[in-house]
Amino acid sequence: MASTSVSPAKRKRILRVIFVSLLLDLISFTFILPLFPQLLEFYRNLEAADTTSNSVLHRILLGLNAYKQSFSRPISDRYDIVLLGGALGSLFSFLQAIASPFIGSLSDKHGRRTALLWSMAGNIASVALWVAATDFRTFLASRVVGGLSEGNVQLATAMAADISDEKQRGSTMALVGACFSIAFTFGPALGAALANVETVAANPFATAAGFSLLLILTETLYLYLYLPETRPTTRPAESPNGAISKAERPAERPTRTNSYRLLNATHFVFILFFSGMEFSFPFMTYDLFAYTPSQSGKLLGFIGLLASILQGGVTRRLPPLRAVQAGVIACTASFFLLGRLTTEAGLWAAASLLAITTATVVTGLNTLSSFEAAASERGGKLGNHRSWGQVGRALGPMLFCTLYWWAGRDIAYAVGGAGMLGVGTLVFGGLKAPQIS
């Protein structure tokens, strides 16, 4: 495989831009996560007064209630808003699955910088709609626009691969993963705090949305001013005598170690089960220990903080396949533990195992995927890889929670653990470590 031609000083500057911009983007993205229950409750109450309403929200709630009533076990009305939030999350992931391959291919054709700036334009439009969302229809439009335009994560991954040689790839991808953990540790808390500041009566969440918009605008300006193009030049240039210089020859295609079908299938199946378990967490902690949203938030914050520490200190030093294998083992153990736990100590032990999973698996799979793509196709290949993960994230929550309510916690988490054993078969029996020169 060819090594990167980026100088160490330039690489350091680009990594700083990637890290800062992605952190701003993800903090802005996570603002809304703790607000979903209050936000959706606000829109539901806003339309409740109109008994003749046949609005989008009214039709969605009717469908979700029909779904909820189909279960043999009674489901508390407390979960109506959680189900609605899950449906919106699945919609966002589904739209990301559609958009990701196109965004990646555009970055291969027109450059990472151009694709990212266009993606940022869509993000600005999405958050601006949230600021102006005095009704549910406008809020839904903001989520649709955001789902179709969000490309920062996959493009950051592609840019990180562009400027890293084979030996640097794993540690660089861990840096991208650390942005997730840091943002999910602090972003939701900041969003919840800003939600208490009401500046617009028609939209009580306009302050949080406005600050999110400020972060996105700052990120866009920062990228425009400081981000250079990272896509390697693949078009050969002729010297005066007509020969193609060695330094300017097209990058050679990498030696295939793992098929993309196997990598994408592993990503899909892992996210399918993992995202279902993530979504079931609030139900499980409430049912077993009567956790409040604040207590659940602290538990999730602990997972994010521990994951960021692991990514900075451990994951970046592990070979990518070893990182994936360690994370899958930890996730399998956490599934079986969650199915049998009876104490809060067991819950926090499972949370620690999930932090290991969060710090390793997706980062490792992204790294393995980047090894299989030539520079000219890297954006599209990584976009396809992300797309399969987003399909899993769109389907996982509803499928897993359906099983949770039909069959109970024990069986649901046992099935999840069995699913992770299947992922382990792919990871240990199918995937191979890339040959690093």
XYZ file of C-alpha atoms in Angstrom:
437
model
C 0.000 0.000 0.000
C 1.144 3.523 -0.668
C 1.903 5.804 2.195
C 0.433 9.273 2.549
C 2.334 12.150 0.968
C 1.132 14.674 3.567
C 3.911 16.195 5.652
C 3.752 15.664 9.435
C 3.170 19.380 10.075
C 0.322 19.606 7.548
C -1.186 16.377 8.838
C -1.203 17.762 12.369
C -2.953 20.946 11.203
C -5.598 19.008 9.281
C -6.208 16.652 12.200
C -6.774 19.653 14.442
C -9.341 21.059 12.003
C -11.089 17.673 11.740
C -11.170 17.242 15.509
C -12.436 20.750 16.332
C -15.047 20.813 13.563
C -16.352 17.325 14.318
C -16.547 18.123 18.020
C -18.572 21.285 17.289
C -20.820 19.303 14.956
C -21.476 16.451 17.367
C -22.042 18.700 20.377
C -24.617 20.583 18.312
C -26.148 17.275 17.202
C -26.415 15.928 20.763
C -28.126 19.055 22.129
C -31.502 17.707 21.117
C -31.182 14.193 22.560
C -32.267 14.897 26.174
C -34.905 17.346 24.944
C -36.889 14.876 22.847
C -39.376 13.906 25.604
C -40.197 17.531 26.551
C -40.056 18.725 22.972
C -42.437 16.093 21.643
C -44.696 16.544 24.665
C -44.852 20.258 23.810
C -45.979 19.566 20.232
C -48.479 16.935 21.354
C -50.053 19.310 23.875
C -50.048 22.083 21.284
C -52.247 20.034 18.984
C -54.354 18.365 21.711
C -56.724 21.316 21.938
C -57.841 20.769 18.347
C -59.946 17.598 18.503
C -60.611 17.710 14.757
C -56.922 17.804 13.934
C -55.703 15.375 11.294
C -52.127 16.609 11.483
C -48.970 14.625 10.771
C -48.311 14.249 14.512
C -51.866 13.059 15.165
C -51.580 10.350 12.486
C -48.162 9.237 13.740
C -49.428 8.922 17.321
C -52.434 6.892 16.180
C -50.114 4.490 14.392
C -47.765 4.188 17.372
C -50.671 3.559 19.760
C -52.015 0.827 17.494
C -48.525 -0.698 17.499
C -48.307 -0.424 21.291
C -51.736 -1.986 21.874
C -50.806 -5.038 19.811
C -48.577 -6.397 22.586
C -49.655 -9.044 25.028
C -48.009 -7.090 27.853
C -49.511 -3.696 28.762
C -47.254 -0.769 27.896
C -47.570 2.359 30.011
C -48.638 5.607 28.343
C -45.403 6.955 29.791
C -43.644 5.395 26.805
C -45.735 7.106 24.097
C -43.233 9.935 23.763
C -40.293 7.535 23.943
C -41.781 5.537 21.065
C -42.306 8.721 19.075
C -38.710 9.738 19.717
C -37.573 6.283 18.624
C -39.618 6.535 15.428
C -38.023 9.900 14.627
C -34.580 8.454 15.367
C -35.272 5.561 13.000
C -36.420 8.003 10.321
C -33.201 10.025 10.684
C -31.069 6.873 10.419
C -33.017 5.637 7.393
C -32.459 8.945 5.603
C -28.772 8.780 6.510
C -28.617 5.311 4.981
C -29.954 6.745 1.726
C -27.744 9.848 1.695
C -24.392 8.480 2.910
C -23.313 6.673 -0.295
C -24.183 9.723 -2.418
C -22.299 12.115 -0.142
C -19.276 9.816 -0.172
C -19.302 9.485 -3.957
C -19.594 13.268 -4.338
C -16.512 13.677 -2.172
C -14.598 11.272 -4.433
C -15.611 13.235 -7.512
C -15.550 16.843 -6.317
C -13.362 16.672 -3.199
C -13.919 16.206 0.529
C -13.898 19.941 1.251
C -16.575 20.745 -1.327
C -18.814 17.873 -0.216
C -18.420 18.835 3.435
C -19.285 22.493 2.859
C -22.421 21.489 0.961
C -23.282 19.127 3.806
C -22.847 22.005 6.242
C -25.288 24.104 4.199
C -27.882 21.385 4.727
C -27.074 21.234 8.441
C -27.550 24.993 8.749
C -30.947 24.717 7.042
C -31.915 21.841 9.346
C -31.060 23.648 12.571
C -32.601 26.905 11.312
C -35.866 25.019 10.804
C -35.616 23.775 14.399
C -35.192 27.353 15.620
C -38.370 28.303 13.737
C -40.280 25.120 14.643
C -43.419 26.402 16.357
C -45.299 23.307 15.139
C -44.462 19.643 14.717
C -44.550 19.744 10.919
C -41.674 22.239 10.830
C -39.735 20.230 13.394
C -40.220 17.066 11.339
C -38.956 18.929 8.265
C -35.820 19.882 10.183
C -35.128 16.221 10.976
C -35.687 15.174 7.362
C -33.330 17.865 6.027
C -30.756 16.933 8.665
C -30.971 13.234 7.862
C -30.444 13.823 4.152
C -27.581 16.311 4.534
C -25.524 15.150 7.525
C -22.205 13.949 6.151
C -19.671 15.243 8.650
C -18.886 11.945 10.335
C -18.266 9.893 7.196
C -16.314 12.708 5.534
C -14.203 13.201 8.662
C -13.457 9.471 8.532
C -12.492 9.712 4.854
C -10.280 12.755 5.464
C -8.598 11.044 8.407
C -7.814 8.096 6.139
C -6.575 10.421 3.372
C -3.851 11.916 5.573
C -2.806 8.760 7.432
C -0.604 5.917 6.329
C -1.333 2.336 7.289
C 0.458 2.536 10.623
C -1.262 5.799 11.592
C -4.747 4.778 10.488
C -5.947 3.137 13.703
C -4.875 5.946 16.033
C -6.359 8.567 13.686
C -9.710 6.784 13.558
C -9.670 6.556 17.364
C -9.366 10.350 17.440
C -12.548 10.592 15.365
C -14.237 8.130 17.726
C -13.129 10.157 20.740
C -15.065 13.132 19.361
C -18.230 11.042 19.652
C -17.565 10.081 23.244
C -16.669 13.618 24.331
C -19.686 15.119 22.571
C -22.111 12.557 23.991
C -20.681 13.172 27.451
C -21.132 16.954 27.491
C -23.510 17.855 24.634
C -26.755 16.491 26.111
C -26.094 18.179 29.478
C -25.483 21.523 27.778
C -28.605 21.116 25.662
C -30.697 20.331 28.753
C -29.333 23.410 30.543
C -30.107 25.697 27.599
C -33.648 24.293 27.379
C -34.344 25.957 30.734
C -33.730 29.371 29.181
C -36.892 30.463 27.377
C -36.533 33.316 24.902
C -39.391 32.612 22.460
C -42.794 31.711 23.879
C -43.929 29.999 20.669
C -40.875 27.718 20.754
C -39.564 27.071 24.289
C -36.558 25.264 22.834
C -35.452 28.121 20.600
C -32.531 28.981 22.921
C -31.012 25.512 22.653
C -31.743 25.459 18.920
C -30.236 28.915 18.484
C -27.033 27.956 20.275
C -26.875 24.785 18.179
C -27.188 26.967 15.070
C -24.382 29.207 16.349
C -22.108 26.167 16.715
C -22.944 24.967 13.189
C -22.297 28.422 11.690
C -19.002 28.646 13.584
C -18.023 25.195 12.350
C -18.871 26.078 8.748
C -16.794 29.283 8.847
C -13.913 27.419 10.497
C -13.971 24.728 7.804
C -14.170 27.291 5.015
C -11.153 29.174 6.342
C -8.885 26.367 7.501
C -9.736 23.039 5.868
C -7.651 22.203 2.783
C -8.586 19.527 0.276
C -7.388 16.123 1.498
C -8.474 13.857 -1.353
C -5.270 12.463 -2.897
C -4.598 13.427 -6.499
C -5.164 10.398 -8.675
C -4.892 11.950 -12.136
C -1.440 11.293 -13.636
C 0.624 14.220 -14.813
C 3.134 14.056 -17.635
C 6.664 15.412 -17.413
C 8.104 17.448 -20.324
C 9.349 14.250 -22.002
C 5.899 12.678 -21.799
C 6.608 10.273 -18.929
C 4.482 10.039 -15.825
C 6.471 10.895 -12.747
C 6.475 8.267 -10.011
C 5.234 10.722 -7.390
C 2.248 11.681 -9.529
C 1.131 8.285 -10.724
C -2.357 7.237 -9.712
C -2.495 5.578 -6.312
C -2.351 1.822 -6.592
C -5.386 -0.157 -5.584
C -4.889 -1.685 -2.155
C -4.434 -5.385 -1.668
C -7.804 -6.741 -0.561
C -7.777 -8.378 2.852
C -11.491 -8.321 3.726
C -14.400 -8.133 1.313
C -16.665 -5.122 1.612
C -19.683 -7.403 1.787
C -18.290 -9.010 4.928
C -17.337 -5.677 6.505
C -20.723 -4.125 5.720
C -22.599 -7.215 6.932
C -20.639 -7.188 10.195
C -21.364 -3.485 10.669
C -25.084 -3.969 9.950
C -25.610 -6.948 12.270
C -23.591 -5.378 15.094
C -25.473 -2.048 14.953
C -28.809 -3.861 14.606
C -28.415 -5.510 18.003
C -26.369 -2.798 19.706
C -28.746 0.054 18.813
C -31.710 -2.007 19.985
C -30.053 -2.518 23.335
C -29.211 1.204 23.555
C -32.822 2.198 22.926
C -34.145 -0.299 25.487
C -31.899 1.104 28.225
C -34.370 3.732 29.563
C -37.164 1.144 29.701
C -35.008 -1.407 31.473
C -33.555 0.983 34.081
C -37.023 2.368 34.797
C -38.646 -1.056 35.092
C -35.934 -2.535 37.335
C -34.736 0.420 39.407
C -37.288 3.208 38.759
C -34.524 5.391 37.307
C -35.436 8.974 36.519
C -34.291 10.593 33.242
C -31.578 12.366 35.248
C -30.246 9.085 36.630
C -30.312 7.496 33.175
C -28.468 10.537 31.852
C -25.723 10.096 34.448
C -25.360 6.441 33.480
C -25.059 7.317 29.788
C -22.627 10.119 30.635
C -20.468 7.602 32.497
C -20.430 5.366 29.420
C -19.406 8.281 27.205
C -16.683 9.502 29.555
C -15.155 6.052 30.025
C -15.317 5.411 26.266
C -13.466 8.655 25.502
C -10.722 7.711 27.983
C -10.394 4.260 26.433
C -10.268 5.654 22.901
C -7.520 8.083 23.807
C -5.444 5.624 25.818
C -6.190 2.112 24.543
C -8.067 1.919 21.235
C -5.601 4.121 19.370
C -2.816 1.652 20.243
C -4.700 -1.544 19.355
C -4.643 -3.086 15.880
C -8.114 -2.449 14.406
C -9.166 -6.099 14.263
C -8.144 -6.634 17.888
C -10.168 -3.560 18.872
C -13.266 -4.938 17.126
C -12.816 -8.350 18.719
C -12.408 -6.886 22.225
C -15.517 -4.741 21.785
C -17.663 -7.607 20.541
C -16.615 -9.783 23.496
C -17.502 -6.962 25.902
C -20.854 -6.369 24.183
C -21.768 -10.074 24.274
C -20.987 -10.218 27.997
C -23.039 -7.064 28.645
C -26.088 -8.499 26.853
C -26.127 -11.638 28.991
C -25.459 -9.612 32.142
C -28.307 -7.175 31.395
C -30.674 -10.095 30.913
C -29.955 -11.418 34.416
C -28.981 -8.422 36.552
C -30.832 -7.686 39.769
C -28.634 -5.009 41.357
C -27.443 -1.524 40.430
C -23.854 -2.739 40.800
C -24.535 -5.190 37.989
C -26.036 -2.385 35.915
C -22.918 -0.241 36.261
C -20.712 -3.249 35.465
C -22.705 -3.773 32.248
C -22.374 -0.056 31.501
C -18.584 -0.384 31.811
C -18.620 -3.229 29.298
C -20.732 -1.110 26.945
C -18.192 1.711 27.244
C -15.542 -0.721 25.996
C -17.823 -1.604 23.085
C -18.505 2.053 22.287
C -14.776 2.806 22.279
C -13.744 -0.002 19.968
C -16.081 -1.701 17.522
C -17.243 1.030 15.127
C -13.836 2.736 15.200
C -12.146 -0.569 14.381
C -14.598 -1.444 11.593
C -14.174 2.007 10.034
C -10.413 1.523 10.100
C -10.627 -1.929 8.499
C -12.981 -0.547 5.866
C -10.588 2.293 5.014
C -7.792 -0.208 4.293
C -9.838 -1.822 1.521
C -10.501 1.342 -0.505
C -8.263 3.075 -3.012
C -7.959 6.844 -2.604
C -10.219 7.453 -5.614
C -13.112 5.453 -4.123
C -12.591 5.957 -0.399
C -15.487 8.378 0.132
C -17.996 6.151 -1.612
C -16.826 2.952 0.071
C -16.881 4.491 3.536
C -20.275 6.022 2.726
C -21.648 2.583 1.847
C -20.145 1.177 5.035
C -21.841 3.870 7.108
C -25.085 3.343 5.202
C -25.309 -0.304 6.273
C -24.761 0.730 9.875
C -27.540 3.302 9.607
C -29.928 0.653 8.226
C -29.184 -1.373 11.351
C -29.766 1.695 13.515
C -33.090 2.361 11.792
C -34.366 -1.191 12.361
C -32.728 -2.182 15.657
C -34.676 -0.123 18.218
C -38.155 -1.109 17.060
C -37.283 -4.770 16.489
C -35.516 -5.170 19.821
C -38.155 -3.323 21.835
C -40.859 -5.364 20.135
C -39.115 -8.482 21.414
C -38.597 -6.850 24.833
C -42.329 -6.211 25.264
C -43.537 -9.468 23.737
C -41.167 -11.901 25.415
C -39.695 -10.009 28.368
C -36.271 -8.721 29.329
C -34.641 -12.107 29.889
C -35.430 -13.461 26.447
C -34.795 -10.162 24.639
C -31.283 -9.778 26.018
C -30.579 -13.495 25.552
C -31.485 -13.136 21.873
C -29.308 -10.037 21.731
C -26.436 -11.964 23.257
C -26.936 -14.769 20.740
C -26.890 -12.164 17.981
C -23.579 -10.839 19.292
C -22.213 -14.389 19.294
C -23.089 -14.404 15.600
C -21.196 -11.130 15.169
C -18.295 -12.748 17.008
C -18.317 -15.585 14.468
C -17.913 -13.039 11.666
C -15.252 -11.082 13.546
C -13.140 -14.033 14.696
C -13.811 -16.419 11.824
C -14.212 -14.118 8.821
C -12.349 -10.834 9.211
C -8.590 -10.746 8.840
C -5.960 -8.251 9.950
C -4.779 -6.072 7.057
C -1.202 -6.409 5.873
C 0.481 -3.187 6.979
C 3.677 -2.405 5.120
